[in-house]
mmCIF file of C-alpha atoms in Angstrom:
data_model
loop_
_atom_site.group_PDB
_atom_site.id
_atom_site.type_symbol
_atom_site.label_atom_id
_atom_site.label_comp_id
_atom_site.label_asym_id
_atom_site.label_seq_id
_atom_site.Cartn_x
_atom_site.Cartn_y
_atom_site.Cartn_z
ATOM 1 C CA MET K 1 9.196 -14.014 2.441
ATOM 2 C CA VAL K 2 9.258 -10.314 1.506
ATOM 3 C CA ARG K 3 8.973 -9.594 -2.196
ATOM 4 C CA LYS K 4 11.670 -7.445 -3.794
ATOM 5 C CA SER K 5 9.642 -6.171 -6.717
ATOM 6 C CA VAL K 6 10.589 -2.501 -6.442
ATOM 7 C CA MET K 7 14.319 -1.807 -6.378
ATOM 8 C CA LEU K 8 16.186 1.387 -5.606
ATOM 9 C CA LYS K 9 18.614 2.529 -8.259
ATOM 10 C CA THR K 10 21.708 2.710 -6.085
ATOM 11 C CA ASP K 11 21.454 -0.223 -3.676
ATOM 12 C CA ASN K 12 19.922 -3.656 -3.545
ATOM 13 C CA ASN K 13 17.148 -2.484 -1.239
ATOM 14 C CA TYR K 14 13.545 -3.639 -1.326
ATOM 15 C CA PHE K 15 10.267 -1.794 -0.781
ATOM 16 C CA ALA K 16 6.992 -3.738 -0.502
ATOM 17 C CA TYR K 17 3.473 -2.411 0.025
ATOM 18 C CA GLU K 18 1.245 -4.172 2.564
ATOM 19 C CA ASN K 19 -2.017 -2.238 2.964
ATOM 20 C CA ILE K 20 -3.545 1.234 3.241
ATOM 21 C CA GLY K 21 -6.698 2.723 4.691
ATOM 22 C CA GLU K 22 -8.435 5.905 5.766
ATOM 23 C CA PHE K 23 -9.448 6.030 9.434
ATOM 24 C CA HIS K 24 -12.524 8.061 10.396
ATOM 25 C CA SER K 25 -14.075 8.616 13.820
ATOM 26 C CA ASP K 26 -16.658 11.118 15.083
ATOM 27 C CA ASP K 27 -16.444 9.843 18.666
ATOM 28 C CA GLU K 28 -13.801 9.411 21.325
ATOM 29 C CA TRP K 29 -10.947 7.312 19.962
ATOM 30 C CA ILE K 30 -7.519 6.077 21.021
ATOM 31 C CA HIS K 31 -4.997 4.083 18.991
ATOM 32 C CA PRO K 32 -4.602 0.467 20.228
ATOM 33 C CA VAL K 33 -1.307 -0.497 21.864
ATOM 34 C CA ARG K 34 0.587 -3.044 19.766
ATOM 35 C CA VAL K 35 3.844 -4.179 18.191
ATOM 36 C CA ILE K 36 3.816 -4.895 14.433
ATOM 37 C CA ASP K 37 6.479 -6.159 12.034
ATOM 38 C CA SER K 38 6.068 -3.468 9.356
ATOM 39 C CA TYR K 39 6.437 0.293 9.100
ATOM 40 C CA GLU K 40 3.286 2.363 9.521
ATOM 41 C CA LEU K 41 2.960 5.855 8.070
ATOM 42 C CA ILE K 42 0.151 7.980 9.538
ATOM 43 C CA PHE K 43 -0.852 11.222 7.791
ATOM 44 C CA VAL K 44 -3.419 13.245 9.756
ATOM 45 C CA LEU K 45 -6.268 14.858 7.812
ATOM 46 C CA SER K 46 -8.335 16.275 10.684
ATOM 47 C CA GLY K 47 -8.360 16.309 14.474
ATOM 48 C CA THR K 48 -5.424 15.509 16.747
ATOM 49 C CA VAL K 49 -3.794 12.091 17.101
ATOM 50 C CA HIS K 50 -1.932 11.361 20.347
ATOM 51 C CA LEU K 51 0.619 8.558 19.985
ATOM 52 C CA PHE K 52 3.565 7.071 21.812
ATOM 53 C CA GLU K 53 6.345 4.825 20.556
ATOM 54 C CA GLU K 54 8.686 3.121 23.014
ATOM 55 C CA GLY K 55 7.655 5.638 25.694
ATOM 56 C CA LYS K 56 8.123 8.804 23.610
ATOM 57 C CA ARG K 57 4.962 10.861 22.991
ATOM 58 C CA TYR K 58 3.865 12.596 19.795
ATOM 59 C CA ASP K 59 0.937 14.957 19.115
ATOM 60 C CA LEU K 60 -0.004 15.065 15.444
ATOM 61 C CA TYR K 61 -2.175 17.730 13.840
ATOM 62 C CA PRO K 62 -3.663 18.068 10.310
ATOM 63 C CA ASN K 63 -1.087 17.706 7.519
ATOM 64 C CA GLU K 64 1.472 16.183 9.891
ATOM 65 C CA CYS K 65 2.725 12.619 9.662
ATOM 66 C CA ILE K 66 4.697 10.091 11.659
ATOM 67 C CA LEU K 67 6.607 6.947 10.727
ATOM 68 C CA LEU K 68 6.145 4.149 13.280
ATOM 69 C CA GLU K 69 8.871 1.512 13.183
ATOM 70 C CA PRO K 70 8.548 -2.296 13.141
ATOM 71 C CA GLY K 71 9.248 -4.166 16.354
ATOM 72 C CA LYS K 72 8.618 -1.122 18.558
ATOM 73 C CA GLN K 73 5.566 -0.835 20.803
ATOM 74 C CA HIS K 74 3.268 2.025 19.861
ATOM 75 C CA GLY K 75 -0.254 3.160 20.646
ATOM 76 C CA GLY K 76 -2.338 6.037 21.908
ATOM 77 C CA TYR K 77 -1.486 7.748 25.184
ATOM 78 C CA ARG K 78 -4.533 10.046 25.182
ATOM 79 C CA ILE K 79 -8.093 9.985 23.818
ATOM 80 C CA SER K 80 -8.849 12.009 20.680
ATOM 81 C CA ASN K 81 -12.200 13.814 20.737
ATOM 82 C CA GLY K 82 -14.408 14.937 17.868
ATOM 83 C CA LEU K 83 -13.718 14.288 14.202
ATOM 84 C CA THR K 84 -10.462 12.404 13.655
ATOM 85 C CA THR K 85 -9.368 11.222 10.219
ATOM 86 C CA PHE K 86 -6.037 10.060 8.831
ATOM 87 C CA TYR K 87 -4.464 7.905 6.139
ATOM 88 C CA TRP K 88 -2.455 4.913 7.329
ATOM 89 C CA LEU K 89 -0.008 2.975 5.190
ATOM 90 C CA HIS K 90 1.839 -0.232 6.101
ATOM 91 C CA PHE K 91 4.945 -1.229 4.158
ATOM 92 C CA ARG K 92 8.175 -3.214 4.502
ATOM 93 C CA THR K 93 11.608 -2.010 3.454
ATOM 94 C CA ASP K 94 15.275 -2.005 4.380
ATOM 95 C CA CYS K 95 15.713 1.544 3.072
ATOM 96 C CA ALA K 96 17.022 4.179 5.461
ATOM 97 C CA MET K 97 14.172 6.256 6.895
ATOM 98 C CA PRO K 98 14.515 10.008 6.236
ATOM 99 C CA PHE K 99 12.457 11.229 9.213
ATOM 100 C CA LYS K 100 10.391 10.347 12.279
ATOM 101 C CA THR K 101 7.753 13.054 12.226
ATOM 102 C CA PHE K 102 7.244 15.557 9.461
ATOM 103 C CA VAL K 103 5.197 18.680 8.815
ATOM 104 C CA ASP K 104 5.336 20.856 5.731
ATOM 105 C CA ALA K 105 3.035 23.349 4.071
ATOM 106 C CA ASP K 106 3.773 21.743 0.696
ATOM 107 C CA PHE K 107 1.675 18.649 1.408
ATOM 108 C CA TYR K 108 -0.611 18.553 -1.649
ATOM 109 C CA GLU K 109 1.381 15.986 -3.641
ATOM 110 C CA LEU K 110 1.743 13.698 -0.625
ATOM 111 C CA LYS K 111 -1.977 13.829 0.148
ATOM 112 C CA TYR K 112 -2.830 13.216 -3.513
ATOM 113 C CA LEU K 113 -0.495 10.189 -3.698
ATOM 114 C CA LEU K 114 -2.023 8.651 -0.564
ATOM 115 C CA LYS K 115 -5.537 9.157 -1.930
ATOM 116 C CA LYS K 116 -4.478 7.643 -5.264
ATOM 117 C CA LEU K 117 -2.893 4.596 -3.587
ATOM 118 C CA LEU K 118 -6.047 4.061 -1.509
ATOM 119 C CA HIS K 119 -8.090 4.081 -4.715
ATOM 120 C CA MET K 120 -5.664 1.673 -6.397
ATOM 121 C CA SER K 121 -5.839 -0.732 -3.439
ATOM 122 C CA LYS K 122 -9.607 -1.044 -3.966
ATOM 123 C CA THR K 123 -9.397 -1.489 -7.737
ATOM 124 C CA PRO K 124 -8.721 -5.079 -8.917
ATOM 125 C CA VAL K 125 -6.973 -3.976 -12.114
ATOM 126 C CA TYR K 126 -3.880 -2.914 -10.123
ATOM 127 C CA ASN K 127 -1.517 -5.770 -9.222
ATOM 128 C CA THR K 128 0.891 -5.957 -6.285
ATOM 129 C CA ASP K 129 3.783 -4.550 -8.315
ATOM 130 C CA SER K 130 1.705 -1.445 -9.078
ATOM 131 C CA LEU K 131 0.905 -1.009 -5.386
ATOM 132 C CA ASP K 132 4.594 -1.436 -4.497
ATOM 133 C CA ALA K 133 5.528 1.260 -7.014
ATOM 134 C CA ALA K 134 2.813 3.671 -5.864
ATOM 135 C CA SER K 135 3.739 3.316 -2.188
ATOM 136 C CA PHE K 136 7.440 3.707 -3.020
ATOM 137 C CA LEU K 137 6.553 6.953 -4.818
ATOM 138 C CA ILE K 138 5.018 8.201 -1.545
ATOM 139 C CA PHE K 139 8.247 7.287 0.258
ATOM 140 C CA THR K 140 10.257 9.148 -2.393
ATOM 141 C CA GLU K 141 8.046 12.224 -2.070
ATOM 142 C CA LEU K 142 8.703 12.255 1.679
ATOM 143 C CA GLN K 143 12.433 11.939 1.045
ATOM 144 C CA ASN K 144 12.282 14.917 -1.329
ATOM 145 C CA LEU K 145 10.270 17.029 1.115
ATOM 146 C CA THR K 146 12.679 16.181 3.915
ATOM 147 C CA SER K 147 15.789 16.960 1.873
ATOM 148 C CA SER K 148 14.289 20.301 0.809
ATOM 149 C CA LYS K 149 14.476 21.344 4.465
ATOM 150 C CA SER K 150 18.265 21.273 4.277
ATOM 151 C CA GLY K 151 20.433 23.850 2.556
ATOM 152 C CA ASN K 152 20.151 27.620 2.931
ATOM 153 C CA SER K 153 18.005 28.136 6.035
ATOM 154 C CA PHE K 154 17.011 31.681 5.038
ATOM 155 C CA ALA K 155 15.862 30.556 1.582
ATOM 156 C CA ASN K 156 13.816 27.810 3.229
ATOM 157 C CA LYS K 157 12.221 30.396 5.515
ATOM 158 C CA VAL K 158 11.288 32.462 2.468
ATOM 159 C CA ALA K 159 9.751 29.432 0.747
ATOM 160 C CA GLU K 160 7.831 28.513 3.892
ATOM 161 C CA TYR K 161 6.529 32.093 4.238
ATOM 162 C CA ILE K 162 5.286 32.021 0.644
ATOM 163 C CA ARG K 163 3.462 28.725 1.228
ATOM 164 C CA MET K 164 1.876 30.071 4.417
ATOM 165 C CA LYS K 165 0.646 33.227 2.654
ATOM 166 C CA ILE K 166 -0.297 31.677 -0.677
ATOM 167 C CA ASN K 167 -4.016 32.187 -0.020
ATOM 168 C CA LYS K 168 -3.293 35.923 0.298
ATOM 169 C CA ASN K 169 -2.074 38.391 -2.320
ATOM 170 C CA VAL K 170 1.574 37.386 -1.883
ATOM 171 C CA SER K 171 4.146 38.736 -4.341
ATOM 172 C CA VAL K 172 7.909 39.103 -4.699
ATOM 173 C CA SER K 173 7.723 42.672 -3.388
ATOM 174 C CA SER K 174 5.564 41.728 -0.379
ATOM 175 C CA VAL K 175 7.944 38.882 0.535
ATOM 176 C CA ALA K 176 10.956 41.197 0.213
ATOM 177 C CA LYS K 177 9.240 43.799 2.391
ATOM 178 C CA HIS K 178 8.470 41.198 5.063
ATOM 179 C CA PHE K 179 12.112 40.063 5.270
ATOM 180 C CA LYS K 180 13.447 43.643 4.844
ATOM 181 C CA TYR K 181 15.490 42.929 1.703
ATOM 182 C CA SER K 182 15.328 44.329 -1.811
ATOM 183 C CA PRO K 183 13.229 42.303 -4.301
ATOM 184 C CA ASP K 184 16.267 41.786 -6.571
ATOM 185 C CA TYR K 185 18.495 40.459 -3.790
ATOM 186 C CA ILE K 186 15.945 38.080 -2.289
ATOM 187 C CA SER K 187 14.986 36.810 -5.769
ATOM 188 C CA LYS K 188 18.614 36.054 -6.666
ATOM 189 C CA LEU K 189 19.151 34.239 -3.363
ATOM 190 C CA PHE K 190 15.975 32.215 -3.856
ATOM 191 C CA LYS K 191 16.864 31.186 -7.416
ATOM 192 C CA LYS K 192 20.396 30.224 -6.395
ATOM 193 C CA GLU K 193 19.029 27.872 -3.728
ATOM 194 C CA PHE K 194 16.041 26.350 -5.556
ATOM 195 C CA GLY K 195 16.897 26.814 -9.239
ATOM 196 C CA VAL K 196 13.642 28.647 -9.969
ATOM 197 C CA CYS K 197 12.799 32.330 -9.723
ATOM 198 C CA MET K 198 10.520 33.415 -6.895
ATOM 199 C CA LYS K 199 7.768 34.657 -9.228
ATOM 200 C CA GLU K 200 7.517 31.219 -10.845
ATOM 201 C CA TYR K 201 7.540 29.557 -7.417
ATOM 202 C CA ILE K 202 4.659 31.751 -6.234
ATOM 203 C CA SER K 203 2.654 30.861 -9.357
ATOM 204 C CA SER K 204 3.381 27.168 -8.810
ATOM 205 C CA GLU K 205 2.277 27.355 -5.164
ATOM 206 C CA ARG K 206 -0.937 29.153 -6.179
ATOM 207 C CA MET K 207 -1.691 26.302 -8.563
ATOM 208 C CA LYS K 208 -1.056 23.728 -5.818
ATOM 209 C CA TYR K 209 -3.348 25.662 -3.479
ATOM 210 C CA ALA K 210 -6.089 25.640 -6.119
ATOM 211 C CA LYS K 211 -5.631 21.883 -6.589
ATOM 212 C CA GLU K 212 -5.852 21.397 -2.832
ATOM 213 C CA LEU K 213 -9.191 23.238 -2.756
ATOM 214 C CA LEU K 214 -10.485 21.090 -5.625
ATOM 215 C CA LEU K 215 -9.348 17.959 -3.803
ATOM 216 C CA THR K 216 -10.800 18.796 -0.394
ATOM 217 C CA THR K 217 -13.824 21.065 -1.033
ATOM 218 C CA ASN K 218 -16.877 21.246 -3.272
ATOM 219 C CA LEU K 219 -15.620 24.344 -5.076
ATOM 220 C CA SER K 220 -15.774 24.183 -8.872
#
């Protein structure tokens, strides 16, 4: 029987954690073909993962993820070579799924939450309710990232450009120059869509980029 320990606010849905892990291979590797009765989220950290589900093929690269559905046959359709690493998370729910595959430059929070849940799963002090809540938070983060793709398509392009150039000397004026608009106009459009001025958004993205370096490198 599936536990209903974590409830959504609007409906009588359930969300239950099963298990999580980090896969690592330096050799040739291919995902086994199988059918399971839970959802599986795969978030690629390095290498390329080649998967199929019910005959449809997917190629996943670093910072991309896929949601494999229960009761559907999935597996690898091609061997991955070299270093391949990814987080995998199994869970059960009757919530509506917001996506099939997803890629976004703003992946720091998602990667941090997966790493945190993996740590919690190996620490006895955390009970099953805590693991349910932590995995549901990952699901919520994915919902938020997916919904942020909707709305004003131009504003989303601006935000994506900023995230792509955040390791450079990006500024409001450089973004405006790239899109051939005045800084005032593009800033007003951005704030109307996201509720935050572009200068603050750039600062926030710089901070996330710094956190990402601290999380994934040996930099001080």
